[in-house]
Short mmCIF file of C-alpha atoms in Angstrom, two decimals:
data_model
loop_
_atom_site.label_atom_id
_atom_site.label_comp_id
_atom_site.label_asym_id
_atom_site.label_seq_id
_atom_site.Cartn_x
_atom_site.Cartn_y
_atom_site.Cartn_z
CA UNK A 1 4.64 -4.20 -5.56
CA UNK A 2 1.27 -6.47 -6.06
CA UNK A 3 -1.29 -5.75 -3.26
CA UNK A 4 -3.30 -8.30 -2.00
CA UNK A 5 -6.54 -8.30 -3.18
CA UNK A 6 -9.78 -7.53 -0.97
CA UNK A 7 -13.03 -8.63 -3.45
CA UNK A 8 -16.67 -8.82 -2.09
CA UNK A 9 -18.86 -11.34 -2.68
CA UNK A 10 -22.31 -11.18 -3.90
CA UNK A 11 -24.96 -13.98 -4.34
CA UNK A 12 -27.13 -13.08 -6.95
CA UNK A 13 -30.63 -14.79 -7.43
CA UNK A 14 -33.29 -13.85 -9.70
CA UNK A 15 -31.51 -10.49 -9.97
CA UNK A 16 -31.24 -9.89 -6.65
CA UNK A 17 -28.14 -10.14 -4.27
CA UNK A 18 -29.03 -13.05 -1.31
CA UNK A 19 -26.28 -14.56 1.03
CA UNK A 20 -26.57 -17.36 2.88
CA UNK A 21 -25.06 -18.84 6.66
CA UNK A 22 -23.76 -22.56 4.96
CA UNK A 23 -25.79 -21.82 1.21
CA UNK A 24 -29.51 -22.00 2.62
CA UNK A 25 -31.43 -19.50 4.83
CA UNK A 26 -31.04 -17.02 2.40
CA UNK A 27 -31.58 -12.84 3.50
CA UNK A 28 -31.81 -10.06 1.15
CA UNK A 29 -29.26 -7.53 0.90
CA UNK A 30 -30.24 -5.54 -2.06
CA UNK A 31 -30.05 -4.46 -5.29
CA UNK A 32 -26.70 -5.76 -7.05
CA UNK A 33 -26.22 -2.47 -9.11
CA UNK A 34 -26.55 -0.44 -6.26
CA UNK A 35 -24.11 -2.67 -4.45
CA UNK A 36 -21.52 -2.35 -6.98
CA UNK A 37 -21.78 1.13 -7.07
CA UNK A 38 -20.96 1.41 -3.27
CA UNK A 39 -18.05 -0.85 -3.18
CA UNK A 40 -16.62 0.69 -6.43
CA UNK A 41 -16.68 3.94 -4.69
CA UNK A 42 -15.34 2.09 -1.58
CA UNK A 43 -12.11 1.19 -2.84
CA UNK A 44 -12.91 -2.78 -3.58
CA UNK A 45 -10.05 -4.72 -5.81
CA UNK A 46 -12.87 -6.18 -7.65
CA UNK A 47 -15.99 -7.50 -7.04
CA UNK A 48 -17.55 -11.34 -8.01
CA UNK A 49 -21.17 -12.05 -8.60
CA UNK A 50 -21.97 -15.37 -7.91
CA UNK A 51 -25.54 -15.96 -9.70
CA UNK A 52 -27.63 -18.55 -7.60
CA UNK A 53 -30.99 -18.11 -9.82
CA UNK A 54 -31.91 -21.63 -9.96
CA UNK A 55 -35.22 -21.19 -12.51
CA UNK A 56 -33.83 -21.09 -15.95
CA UNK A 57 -36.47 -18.55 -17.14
CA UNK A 58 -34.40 -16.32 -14.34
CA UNK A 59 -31.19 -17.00 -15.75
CA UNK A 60 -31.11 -13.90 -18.16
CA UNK A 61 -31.36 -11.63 -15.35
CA UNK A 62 -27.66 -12.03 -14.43
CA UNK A 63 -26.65 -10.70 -17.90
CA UNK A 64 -28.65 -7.31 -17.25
CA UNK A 65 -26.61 -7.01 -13.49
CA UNK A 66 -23.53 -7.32 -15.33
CA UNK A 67 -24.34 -4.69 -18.17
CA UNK A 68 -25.82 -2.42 -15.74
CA UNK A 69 -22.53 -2.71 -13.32
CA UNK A 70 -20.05 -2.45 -15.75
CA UNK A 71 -22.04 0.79 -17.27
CA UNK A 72 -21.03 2.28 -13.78
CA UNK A 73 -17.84 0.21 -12.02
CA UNK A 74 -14.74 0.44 -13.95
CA UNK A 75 -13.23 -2.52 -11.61
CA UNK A 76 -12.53 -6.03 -12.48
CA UNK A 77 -15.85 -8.12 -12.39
CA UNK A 78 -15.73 -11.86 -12.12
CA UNK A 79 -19.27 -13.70 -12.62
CA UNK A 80 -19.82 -17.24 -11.72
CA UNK A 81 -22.92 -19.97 -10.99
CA UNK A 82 -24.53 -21.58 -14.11
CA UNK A 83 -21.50 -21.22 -16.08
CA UNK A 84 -21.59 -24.58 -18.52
CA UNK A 85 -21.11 -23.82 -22.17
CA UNK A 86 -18.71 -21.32 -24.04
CA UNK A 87 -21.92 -19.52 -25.35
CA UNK A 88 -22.49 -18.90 -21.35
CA UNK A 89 -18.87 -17.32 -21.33
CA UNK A 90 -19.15 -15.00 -24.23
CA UNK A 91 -22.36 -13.83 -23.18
CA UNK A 92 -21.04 -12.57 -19.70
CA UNK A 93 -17.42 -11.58 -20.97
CA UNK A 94 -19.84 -9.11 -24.20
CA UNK A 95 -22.12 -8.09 -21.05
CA UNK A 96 -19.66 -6.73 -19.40
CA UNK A 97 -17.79 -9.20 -17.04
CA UNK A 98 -14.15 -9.17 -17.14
CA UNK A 99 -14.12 -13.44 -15.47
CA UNK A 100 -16.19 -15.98 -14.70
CA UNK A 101 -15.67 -18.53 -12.38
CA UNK A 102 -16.21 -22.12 -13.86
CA UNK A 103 -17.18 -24.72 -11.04
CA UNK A 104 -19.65 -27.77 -12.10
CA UNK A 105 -19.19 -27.76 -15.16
CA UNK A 106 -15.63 -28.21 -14.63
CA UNK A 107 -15.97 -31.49 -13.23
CA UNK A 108 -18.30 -32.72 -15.61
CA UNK A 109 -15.91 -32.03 -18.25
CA UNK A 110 -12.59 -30.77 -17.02
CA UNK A 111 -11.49 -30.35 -21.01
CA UNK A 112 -14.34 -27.23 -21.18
CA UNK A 113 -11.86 -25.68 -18.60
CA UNK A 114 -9.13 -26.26 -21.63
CA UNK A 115 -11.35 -24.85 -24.52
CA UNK A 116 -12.91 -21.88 -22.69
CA UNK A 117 -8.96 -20.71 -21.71
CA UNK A 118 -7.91 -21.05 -25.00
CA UNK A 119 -11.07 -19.32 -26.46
CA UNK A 120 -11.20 -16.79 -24.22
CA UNK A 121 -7.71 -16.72 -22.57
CA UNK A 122 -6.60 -18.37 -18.95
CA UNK A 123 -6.44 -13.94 -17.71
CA UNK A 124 -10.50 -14.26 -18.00
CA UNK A 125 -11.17 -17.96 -16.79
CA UNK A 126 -11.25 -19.05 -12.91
CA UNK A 127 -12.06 -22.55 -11.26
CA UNK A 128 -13.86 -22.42 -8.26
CA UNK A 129 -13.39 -24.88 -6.00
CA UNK A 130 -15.67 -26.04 -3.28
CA UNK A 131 -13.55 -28.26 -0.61
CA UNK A 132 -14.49 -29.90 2.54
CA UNK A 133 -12.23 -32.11 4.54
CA UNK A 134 -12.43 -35.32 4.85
CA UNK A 135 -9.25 -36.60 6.74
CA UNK A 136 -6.51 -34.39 8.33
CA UNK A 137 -4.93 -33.20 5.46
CA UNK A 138 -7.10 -34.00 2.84
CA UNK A 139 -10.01 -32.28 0.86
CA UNK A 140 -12.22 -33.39 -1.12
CA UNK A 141 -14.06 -31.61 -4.16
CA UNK A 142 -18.06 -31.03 -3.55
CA UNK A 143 -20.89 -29.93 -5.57
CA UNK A 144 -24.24 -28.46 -5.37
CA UNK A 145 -23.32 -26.29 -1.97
CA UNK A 146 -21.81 -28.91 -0.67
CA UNK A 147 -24.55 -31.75 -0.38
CA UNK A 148 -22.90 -34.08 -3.52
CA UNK A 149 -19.59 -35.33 -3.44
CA UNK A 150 -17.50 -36.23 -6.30
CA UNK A 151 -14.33 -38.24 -4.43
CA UNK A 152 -12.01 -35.88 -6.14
CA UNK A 153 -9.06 -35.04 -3.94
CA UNK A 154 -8.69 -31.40 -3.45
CA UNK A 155 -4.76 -30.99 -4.42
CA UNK A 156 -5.13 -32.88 -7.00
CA UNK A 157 -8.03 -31.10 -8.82
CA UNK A 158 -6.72 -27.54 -8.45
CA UNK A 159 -3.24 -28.84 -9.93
CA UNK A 160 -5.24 -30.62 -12.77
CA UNK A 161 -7.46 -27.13 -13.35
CA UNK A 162 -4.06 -25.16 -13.57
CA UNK A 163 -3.07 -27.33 -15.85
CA UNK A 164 -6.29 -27.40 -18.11
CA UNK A 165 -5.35 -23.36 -18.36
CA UNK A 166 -7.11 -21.88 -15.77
CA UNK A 167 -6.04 -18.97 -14.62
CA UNK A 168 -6.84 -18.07 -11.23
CA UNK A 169 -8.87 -20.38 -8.64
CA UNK A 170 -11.47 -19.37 -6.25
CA UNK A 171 -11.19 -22.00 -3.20
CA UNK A 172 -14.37 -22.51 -0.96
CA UNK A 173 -13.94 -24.07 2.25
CA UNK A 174 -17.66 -26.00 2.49
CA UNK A 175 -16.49 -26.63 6.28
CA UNK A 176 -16.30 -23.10 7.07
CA UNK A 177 -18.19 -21.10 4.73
CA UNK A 178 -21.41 -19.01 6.71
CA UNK A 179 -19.37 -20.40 10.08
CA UNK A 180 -17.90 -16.65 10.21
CA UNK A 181 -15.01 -18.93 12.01
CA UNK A 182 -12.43 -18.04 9.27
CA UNK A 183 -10.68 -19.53 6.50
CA UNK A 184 -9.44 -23.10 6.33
CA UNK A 185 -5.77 -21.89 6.60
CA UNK A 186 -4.35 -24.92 6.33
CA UNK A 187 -6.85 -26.19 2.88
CA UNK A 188 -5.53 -22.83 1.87
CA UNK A 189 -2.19 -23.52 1.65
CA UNK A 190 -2.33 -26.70 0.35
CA UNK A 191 -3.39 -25.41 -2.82
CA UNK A 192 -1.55 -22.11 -2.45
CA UNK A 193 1.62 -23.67 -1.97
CA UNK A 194 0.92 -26.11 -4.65
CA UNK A 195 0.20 -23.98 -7.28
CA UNK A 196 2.12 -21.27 -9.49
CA UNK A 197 -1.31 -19.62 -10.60
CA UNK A 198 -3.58 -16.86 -7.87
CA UNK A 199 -5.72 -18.87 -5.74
CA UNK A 200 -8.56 -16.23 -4.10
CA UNK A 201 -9.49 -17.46 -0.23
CA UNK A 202 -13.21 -17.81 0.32
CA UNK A 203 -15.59 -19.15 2.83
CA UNK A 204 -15.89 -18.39 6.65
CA UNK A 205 -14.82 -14.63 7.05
CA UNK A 206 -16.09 -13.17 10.59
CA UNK A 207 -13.09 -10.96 11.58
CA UNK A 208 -10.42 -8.55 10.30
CA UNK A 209 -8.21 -10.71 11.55
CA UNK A 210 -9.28 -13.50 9.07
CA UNK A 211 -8.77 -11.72 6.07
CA UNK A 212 -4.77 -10.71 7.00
CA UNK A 213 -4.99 -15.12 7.90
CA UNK A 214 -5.86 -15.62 4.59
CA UNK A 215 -3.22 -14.18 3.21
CA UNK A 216 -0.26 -14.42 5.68
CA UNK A 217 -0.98 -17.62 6.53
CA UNK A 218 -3.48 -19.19 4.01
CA UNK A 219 -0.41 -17.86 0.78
CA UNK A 220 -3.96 -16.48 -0.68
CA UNK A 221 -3.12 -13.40 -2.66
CA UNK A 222 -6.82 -12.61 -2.77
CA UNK A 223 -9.62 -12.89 -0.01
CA UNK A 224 -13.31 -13.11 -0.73
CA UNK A 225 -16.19 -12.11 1.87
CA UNK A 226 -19.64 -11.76 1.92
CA UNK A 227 -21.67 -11.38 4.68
CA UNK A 228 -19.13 -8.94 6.87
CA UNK A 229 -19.65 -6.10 3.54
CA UNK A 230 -23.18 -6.36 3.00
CA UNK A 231 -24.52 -6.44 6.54
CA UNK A 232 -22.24 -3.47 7.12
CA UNK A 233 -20.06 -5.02 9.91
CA UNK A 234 -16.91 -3.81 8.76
CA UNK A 235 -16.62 -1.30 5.37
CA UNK A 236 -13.41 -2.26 2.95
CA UNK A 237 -11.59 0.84 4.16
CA UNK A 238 -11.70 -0.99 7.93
CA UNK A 239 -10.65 -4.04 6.26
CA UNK A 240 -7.76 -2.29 4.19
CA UNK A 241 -6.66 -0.61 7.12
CA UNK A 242 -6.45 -3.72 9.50
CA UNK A 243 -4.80 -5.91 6.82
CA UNK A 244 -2.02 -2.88 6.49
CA UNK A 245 -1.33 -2.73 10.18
CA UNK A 246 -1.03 -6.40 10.44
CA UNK A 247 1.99 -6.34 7.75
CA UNK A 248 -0.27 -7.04 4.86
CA UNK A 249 0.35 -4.71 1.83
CA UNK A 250 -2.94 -3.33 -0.07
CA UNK A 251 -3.77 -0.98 -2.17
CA UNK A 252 -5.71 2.20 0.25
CA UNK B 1 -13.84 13.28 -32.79
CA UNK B 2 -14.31 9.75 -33.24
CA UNK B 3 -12.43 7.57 -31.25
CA UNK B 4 -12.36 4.00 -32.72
CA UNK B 5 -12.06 0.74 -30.48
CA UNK B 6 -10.68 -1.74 -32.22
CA UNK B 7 -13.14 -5.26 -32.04
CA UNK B 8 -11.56 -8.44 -33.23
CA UNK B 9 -13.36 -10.83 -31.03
CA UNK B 10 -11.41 -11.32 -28.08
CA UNK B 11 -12.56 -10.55 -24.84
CA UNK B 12 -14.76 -7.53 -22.96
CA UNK B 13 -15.09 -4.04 -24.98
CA UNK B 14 -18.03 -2.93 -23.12
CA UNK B 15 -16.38 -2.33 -20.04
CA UNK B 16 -13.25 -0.60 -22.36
CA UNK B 17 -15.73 1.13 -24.36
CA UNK B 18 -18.07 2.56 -21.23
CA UNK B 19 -15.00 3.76 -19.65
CA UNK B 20 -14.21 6.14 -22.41
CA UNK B 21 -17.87 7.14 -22.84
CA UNK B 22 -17.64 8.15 -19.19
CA UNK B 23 -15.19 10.98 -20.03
CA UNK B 24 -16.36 12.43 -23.71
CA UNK B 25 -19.44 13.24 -25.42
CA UNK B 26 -17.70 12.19 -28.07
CA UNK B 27 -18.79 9.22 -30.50
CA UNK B 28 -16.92 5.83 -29.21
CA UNK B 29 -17.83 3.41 -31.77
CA UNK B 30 -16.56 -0.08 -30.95
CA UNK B 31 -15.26 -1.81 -34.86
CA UNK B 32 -14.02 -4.33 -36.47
CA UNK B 33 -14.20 -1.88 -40.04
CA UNK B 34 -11.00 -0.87 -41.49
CA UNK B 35 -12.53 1.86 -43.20
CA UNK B 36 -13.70 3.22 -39.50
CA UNK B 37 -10.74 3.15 -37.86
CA UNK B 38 -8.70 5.02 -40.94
CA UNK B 39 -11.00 7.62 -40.42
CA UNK B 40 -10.56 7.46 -36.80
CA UNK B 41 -9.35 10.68 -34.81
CA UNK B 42 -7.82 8.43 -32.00
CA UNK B 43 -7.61 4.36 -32.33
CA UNK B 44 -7.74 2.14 -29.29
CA UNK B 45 -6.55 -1.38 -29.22
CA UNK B 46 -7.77 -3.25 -26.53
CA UNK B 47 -6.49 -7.14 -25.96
CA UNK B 48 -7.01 -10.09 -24.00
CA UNK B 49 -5.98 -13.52 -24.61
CA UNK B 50 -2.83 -14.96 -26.08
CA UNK B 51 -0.50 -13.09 -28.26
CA UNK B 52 -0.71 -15.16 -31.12
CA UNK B 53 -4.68 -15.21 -31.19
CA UNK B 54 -5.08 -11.59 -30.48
CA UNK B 55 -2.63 -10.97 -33.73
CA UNK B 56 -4.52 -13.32 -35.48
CA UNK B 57 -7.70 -11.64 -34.99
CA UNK B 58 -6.13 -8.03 -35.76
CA UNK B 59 -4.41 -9.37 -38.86
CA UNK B 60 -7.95 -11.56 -40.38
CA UNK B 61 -10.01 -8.54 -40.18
CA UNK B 62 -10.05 -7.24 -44.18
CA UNK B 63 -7.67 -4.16 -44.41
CA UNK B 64 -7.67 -3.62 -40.84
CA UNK B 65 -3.54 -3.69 -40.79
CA UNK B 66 -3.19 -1.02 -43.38
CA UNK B 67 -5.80 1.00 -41.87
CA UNK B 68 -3.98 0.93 -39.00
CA UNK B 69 -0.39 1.43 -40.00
CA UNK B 70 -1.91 4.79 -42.36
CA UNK B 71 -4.10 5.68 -39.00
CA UNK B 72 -1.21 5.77 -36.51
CA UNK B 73 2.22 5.90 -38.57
CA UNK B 74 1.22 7.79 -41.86
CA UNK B 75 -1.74 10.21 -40.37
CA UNK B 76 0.07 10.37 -36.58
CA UNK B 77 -3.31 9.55 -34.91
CA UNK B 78 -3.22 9.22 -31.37
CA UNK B 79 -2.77 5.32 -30.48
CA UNK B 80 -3.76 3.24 -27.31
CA UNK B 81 -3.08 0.24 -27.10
CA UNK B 82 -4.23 -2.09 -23.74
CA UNK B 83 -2.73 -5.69 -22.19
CA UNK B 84 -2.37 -7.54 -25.25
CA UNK B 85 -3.13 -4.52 -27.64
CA UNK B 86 0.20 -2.58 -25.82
CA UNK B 87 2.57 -6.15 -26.67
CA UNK B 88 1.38 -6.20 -30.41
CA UNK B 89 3.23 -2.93 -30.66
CA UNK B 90 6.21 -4.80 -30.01
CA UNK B 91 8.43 -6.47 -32.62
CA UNK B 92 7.59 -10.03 -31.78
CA UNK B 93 6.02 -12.58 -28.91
CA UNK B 94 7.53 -15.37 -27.39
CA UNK B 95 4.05 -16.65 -26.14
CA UNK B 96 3.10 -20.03 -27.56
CA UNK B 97 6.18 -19.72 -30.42
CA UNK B 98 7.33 -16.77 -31.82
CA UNK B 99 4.94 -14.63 -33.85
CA UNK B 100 5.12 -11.06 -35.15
CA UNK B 101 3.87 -7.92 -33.85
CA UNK B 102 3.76 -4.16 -35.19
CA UNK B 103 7.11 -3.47 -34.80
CA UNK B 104 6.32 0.12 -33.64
CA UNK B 105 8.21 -0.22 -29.74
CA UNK B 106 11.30 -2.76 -31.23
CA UNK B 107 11.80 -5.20 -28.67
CA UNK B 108 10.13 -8.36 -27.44
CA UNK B 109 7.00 -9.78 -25.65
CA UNK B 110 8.68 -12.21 -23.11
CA UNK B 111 7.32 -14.55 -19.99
CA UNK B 112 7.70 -12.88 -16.81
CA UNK B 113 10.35 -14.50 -15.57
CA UNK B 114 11.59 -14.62 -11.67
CA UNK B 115 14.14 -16.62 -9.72
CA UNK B 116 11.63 -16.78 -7.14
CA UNK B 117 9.26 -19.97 -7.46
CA UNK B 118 6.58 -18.81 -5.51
CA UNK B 119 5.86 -15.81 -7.53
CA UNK B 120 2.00 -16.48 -8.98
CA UNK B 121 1.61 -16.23 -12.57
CA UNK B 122 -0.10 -14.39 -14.05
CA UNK B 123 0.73 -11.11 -12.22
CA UNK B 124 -2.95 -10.40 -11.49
CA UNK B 125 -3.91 -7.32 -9.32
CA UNK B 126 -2.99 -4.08 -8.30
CA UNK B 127 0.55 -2.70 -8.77
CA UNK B 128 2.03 0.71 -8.19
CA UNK B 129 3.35 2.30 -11.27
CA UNK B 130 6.89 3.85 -11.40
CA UNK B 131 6.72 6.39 -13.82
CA UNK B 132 10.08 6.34 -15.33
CA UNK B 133 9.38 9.25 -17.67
CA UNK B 134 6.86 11.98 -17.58
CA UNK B 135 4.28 11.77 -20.45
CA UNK B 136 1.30 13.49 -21.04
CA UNK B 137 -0.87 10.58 -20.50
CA UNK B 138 0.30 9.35 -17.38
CA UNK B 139 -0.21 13.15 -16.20
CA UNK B 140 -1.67 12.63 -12.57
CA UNK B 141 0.16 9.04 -12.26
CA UNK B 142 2.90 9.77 -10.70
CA UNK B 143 3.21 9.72 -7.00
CA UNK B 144 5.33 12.45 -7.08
CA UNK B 145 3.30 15.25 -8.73
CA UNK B 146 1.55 17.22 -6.50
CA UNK B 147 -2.09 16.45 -7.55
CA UNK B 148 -1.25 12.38 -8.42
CA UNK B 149 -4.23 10.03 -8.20
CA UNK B 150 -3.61 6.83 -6.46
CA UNK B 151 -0.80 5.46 -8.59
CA UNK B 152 -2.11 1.57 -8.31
CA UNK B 153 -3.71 -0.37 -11.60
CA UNK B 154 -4.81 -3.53 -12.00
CA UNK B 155 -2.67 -5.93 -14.29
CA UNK B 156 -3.70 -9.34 -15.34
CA UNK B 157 -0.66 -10.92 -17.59
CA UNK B 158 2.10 -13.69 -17.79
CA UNK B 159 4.05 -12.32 -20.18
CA UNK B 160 5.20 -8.19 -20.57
CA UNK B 161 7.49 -6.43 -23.54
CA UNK B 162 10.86 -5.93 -23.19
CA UNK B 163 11.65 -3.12 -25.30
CA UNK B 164 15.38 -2.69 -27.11
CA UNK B 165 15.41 1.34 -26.50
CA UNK B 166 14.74 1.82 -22.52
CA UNK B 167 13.80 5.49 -24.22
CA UNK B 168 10.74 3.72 -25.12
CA UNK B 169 9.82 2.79 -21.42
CA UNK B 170 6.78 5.10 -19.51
CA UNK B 171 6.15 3.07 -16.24
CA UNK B 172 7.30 -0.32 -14.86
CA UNK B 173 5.71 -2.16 -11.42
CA UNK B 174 8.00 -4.46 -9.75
CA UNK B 175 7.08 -7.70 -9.59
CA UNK B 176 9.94 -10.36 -9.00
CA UNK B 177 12.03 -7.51 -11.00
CA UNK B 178 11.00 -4.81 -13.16
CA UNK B 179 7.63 -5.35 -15.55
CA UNK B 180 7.42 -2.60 -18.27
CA UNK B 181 3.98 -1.06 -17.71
CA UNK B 182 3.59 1.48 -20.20
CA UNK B 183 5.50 2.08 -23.54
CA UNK B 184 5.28 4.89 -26.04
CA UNK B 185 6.92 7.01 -28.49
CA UNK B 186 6.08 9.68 -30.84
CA UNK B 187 1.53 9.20 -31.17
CA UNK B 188 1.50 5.62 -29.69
CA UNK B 189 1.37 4.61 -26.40
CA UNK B 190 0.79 1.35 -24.64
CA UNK B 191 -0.11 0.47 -21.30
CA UNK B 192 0.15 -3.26 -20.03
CA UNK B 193 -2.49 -2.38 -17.52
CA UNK B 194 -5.99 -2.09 -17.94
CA UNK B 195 -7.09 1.56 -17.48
CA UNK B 196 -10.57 0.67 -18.20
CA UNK B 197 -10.67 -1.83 -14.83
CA UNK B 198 -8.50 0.67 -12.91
CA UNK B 199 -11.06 3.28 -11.13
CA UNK B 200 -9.20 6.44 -10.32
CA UNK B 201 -5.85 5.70 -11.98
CA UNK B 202 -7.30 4.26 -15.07
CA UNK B 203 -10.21 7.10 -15.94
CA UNK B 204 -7.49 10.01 -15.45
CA UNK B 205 -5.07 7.98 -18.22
CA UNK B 206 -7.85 7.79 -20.35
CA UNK B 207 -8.98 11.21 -20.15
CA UNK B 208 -5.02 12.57 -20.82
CA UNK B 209 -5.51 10.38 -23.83
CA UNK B 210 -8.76 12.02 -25.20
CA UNK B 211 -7.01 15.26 -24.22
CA UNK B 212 -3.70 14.29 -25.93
CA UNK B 213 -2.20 15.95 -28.95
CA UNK B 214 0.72 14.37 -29.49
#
C-alpha cells in the first residue's frame, strides 16, 4: 500500500539553509548539501528546498544546491521560491530537481500553472499554497509570507490549481506556521477532501503527534516540517516510528 | 560498456543518470543520437510527462526508433525502461487519446482506475512491491528473499500498463487494486517506478541491471 509521506523542509537563502518562527528571525542551520545527505541516509520520503534568496545576483546559487544534492540523494527533490517562468522550471528540473513548487507566480498568472504541466508534466509541477483564515471556515490565499493578501478564497484556488494541471499541492497554514502549535486540521481538510490530487500538510509542526494529525485527521497524504529536523528535536526514524504506532502506515 | 540514456527532452536525467554512475565505472552517456544508442551495450529509457509527448519526443529524434528496435529486438541489448519509458513498451496509451507505443509488452497504458473516490491521483509515493515473479533485476526486491532490501519505491503516475499476457507481469503495488509495477520479457524490462528516486530499493535494481545478461 502507499505510505504516507514524511518530507523535510529546508529554507534555502543565498545557498544556505535558514528557517524561520512565522518567515522572519531567521537562524542558520547549515549547509543544504550536507543536510540532504543526512536525511537521505535517514530514511526521508523526499526532501523540498524552498529557496528564500531574495538578491537576484544570489539566485543562481539554488541551481548549484540542487546539482550538488542530486549528485549524492537519489530521493525525490521538490524546489520552490522564485519559481516564475518555464526557463526557471527547466533549469531546476536539468539541475537535478525532480518538482518545483509554483506559488506567486501562480496567482499572477494561474494559466503558467497550465503551460508548465503540460511542458513539463502535472507528476513534476506543485502549487503551494499559503492560507490564513479569515472567518470560521474560510481561507484565504496570501503572498509574500503572509503580509499581502490577494482575496482569493482558499477552496476555491486549490480546486482551480488542480484544474490548471497541477499535480500535487503544498498547503501552508500562515496562521500556524513557526507557532510549533500544529497543523490547521480543519484548512487541511478542506482542501484534502476537496481535491482528487496529493495535497502535502505544512506549517506549525511541534510534536509527533502533529504529524500522525496531519494525516489522520488533516486527509494529508504528505507532511512537511522544518524546524523539529534541523534543530534535532526529533530525527525521521522518531517520527516514522510514532506515526506507525499511532495507526499511520509509512515506509521504515 | 556503454550504457546509453535515452534524452528526448522531457524531464530530469541528471538525477537518472548520477544514479547509474553511482554503481559503474562505466561510461553513462546521456543522448539524444541514434547512432549512440545502436551502439549501446545497455539502453535506458527514462520518462516523465504525458504518454503522448514522451512518444513524440522518442519518435522526432532522427533514427532514434530504428536504433532502438535493432538495439533491443535485433541485437538483444539489455533494455530499461522508467515511468513513462516502461508504458511506451506497451502496445498503446489511453492518456489524452489513444496513441501508439512499442508494442514490445502487448497490452495497454490505462488510467488508474478505483471505485473508491477518495483515492488521490496521481499515485505519488512510496509503495511496496509484490514481486509476482522472480527476475534477475528485482534480485534483492522481494521481501521474501533472505537478504531483500526494503521493498518500498517511490511512484509518481495516473495512469499504469495493463499488459494482455499476465506472463509479462514482474511486480504490482496495490493501490485501490492491483498497479503493474514492473514488466519484462526476454532483454527488456520496465519498471513504473523510479529506481533512480528510490534509495535502497532503486540502486540495488539498477545495479542487477548493469549486472544483467539476459
Amino acid at each position: 500500500m502507499l505510505k504516507a509521506r514524511v518530507i523535510p523542509c529546508l529554507d534555502v537563502k543565498d545557498g544556505r539553509v535558514v528557517k524561520g518562527v512565522n518567515f522572519v528571525d531567521l537562524r542558520d542551520a547549515g549547509d543544504p548539501v550536507e543536510q540532504a545527505r543526512l536525511y537521505d541516509k535517514a530514511g526521508a520520503d523526499e526532501l523540498c528546498f524552498l529557496d528564500i534568496t531574495a538578491s537576484h545576483e544570489n539566485r543562481d546559487t539554488i541551481y548549484d544546491v540542487v546539482a550538488c544534492t542530486a549528485e549524492q540523494c537519489f530521493m525525490p527533490l521538490t524546489v520552490g521560491g522564485g519559481v516564475r517562468v518555464t526557463e526557471d522550471i527547466r533549469k531546476l528540473l536539468l539541475a537535478g530537481a525532480d518538482k518545483v513548487s509554483i506559488n506567486t507566480a501562480a496567482i499572477h498568472r494561474p494559466e503558467f500553472v497550465s503551460e508548465a504541466s503540460q511542458r513539463f508534466g502535472a507528476q513534476c509541477i506543485v502549487v503551494a499554497i499559503d492560507a490564513k483564515q479569515t472567518a470560521p471556515g474560510k481561507w484565504e490565499i496570501f503572498t509574500h509570507g503572509g503580509r499581502n493578501e490577494t482575496g482569493l478564497d482558499a477552496v476555491d484556488w486549490a480546486k482551480r490549481m488542480e484544474g490548471n494541471g497541477a499535480g500535487e499541492i503544498l498547503l501552508t497554514s500562515m496562521d500556524r506556521d513557526g507557532t510549533k502549535s500544529g497543523f490547521d486540521i480543519e484548512l487541511t481538510r478542506a482542501i484534502a477532501d476537496n481535491l482528487r490530487i496529493p495535497v502535502i500538510a505544512s506549517g506549525g509542526v511541534g510534536t509527533l503527534d502533529h504529524m500522525v494529525a496531519g494525516i489522520r485527521d488533516g486527509h494529508a497524504t504528505a507532511v512537511l516540517a522544518a524546524s523539529i529536523f534541523h534543530f534535532g528535536e526529533f530525527s525521521i526514524a522518531e517520527t516514522k516510528a510514532h506515526m506507525v504506532a499511532a495507526g499511520v502506515p509509512v515506509r521504515l | 560498456m556503454t550504457v546509453a540514456i535515452i534524452d528526448y527532452g522531457s524531464g530530469n536525467l541528471r538525477s537518472a543518470a548520477k544514479a547509474f554512475e553511482s554503481l559503474t565505472n562505466e561510461p553513462i552517456v546521456v543522448t539524444n543520437d541514434a547512432a549512440v544508442v545502436a551502439r549501446a551495450d545497455r539502453v535506458v529509457l527514462p520518462g516523465v510527462g504525458a504518454f503522448a509527448d514522451c512518444r513524440a519526443g522518442v519518435v522526432g529524434l532522427d533514427g532514434m526508433m530504428e536504433a532502438l528496435t535493432d538495439a533491443v529486438i535485433t541485437r538483444g541489448r539489455p533494455f530499461l525502461g522508467i515511468c513513462v519509458g516502461m508504458q511506451l513498451m506497451a502496445t498503446r496509451g489511453l492518456e489524452h487519446g489513444q496513441q501508439d507505443g512499442f508494442n514490445w509488452i502487448p497490452g495497454e497504458v490505462v488510467a488508474i482506475d478505483s471505485a473508491d473516490p477518495h483515492l488521490k491521483i496521481p499515485h505519488m509515493g512510496w509503495n511496496n512491491l509484490n514481486v509476482t515473479q522472480p527476475h534477475r533485476v528485482l534480485a534483492g526486491l522481494d521481501s521474501k528473499e533472505d537478504d531483500a532490501v526494503d521493498p518500498h519505491c517511490y511512484f509518481v503516475h495516473g495512469y499504469h500498463l495493463a499488459p494482455d499476457e499476465s506472463s509479462h507481469v514482474l511486480a504490482s503495488v496495490d493501490y485501490g487494486g492491483t498497479i503493474t509495477a514492473a514488466v519484462g520479457r526476454d532483454n527488456m524490462i520496465g519498471t513504473q517506478f523510479h529506481p533512480e528516486k528510490s534509495q535502497a530499493a532503486g540502486l540495488r535494481l539498477i545495479s542487477n541491471f548493469l549486472a544483467w545478461k539476459p
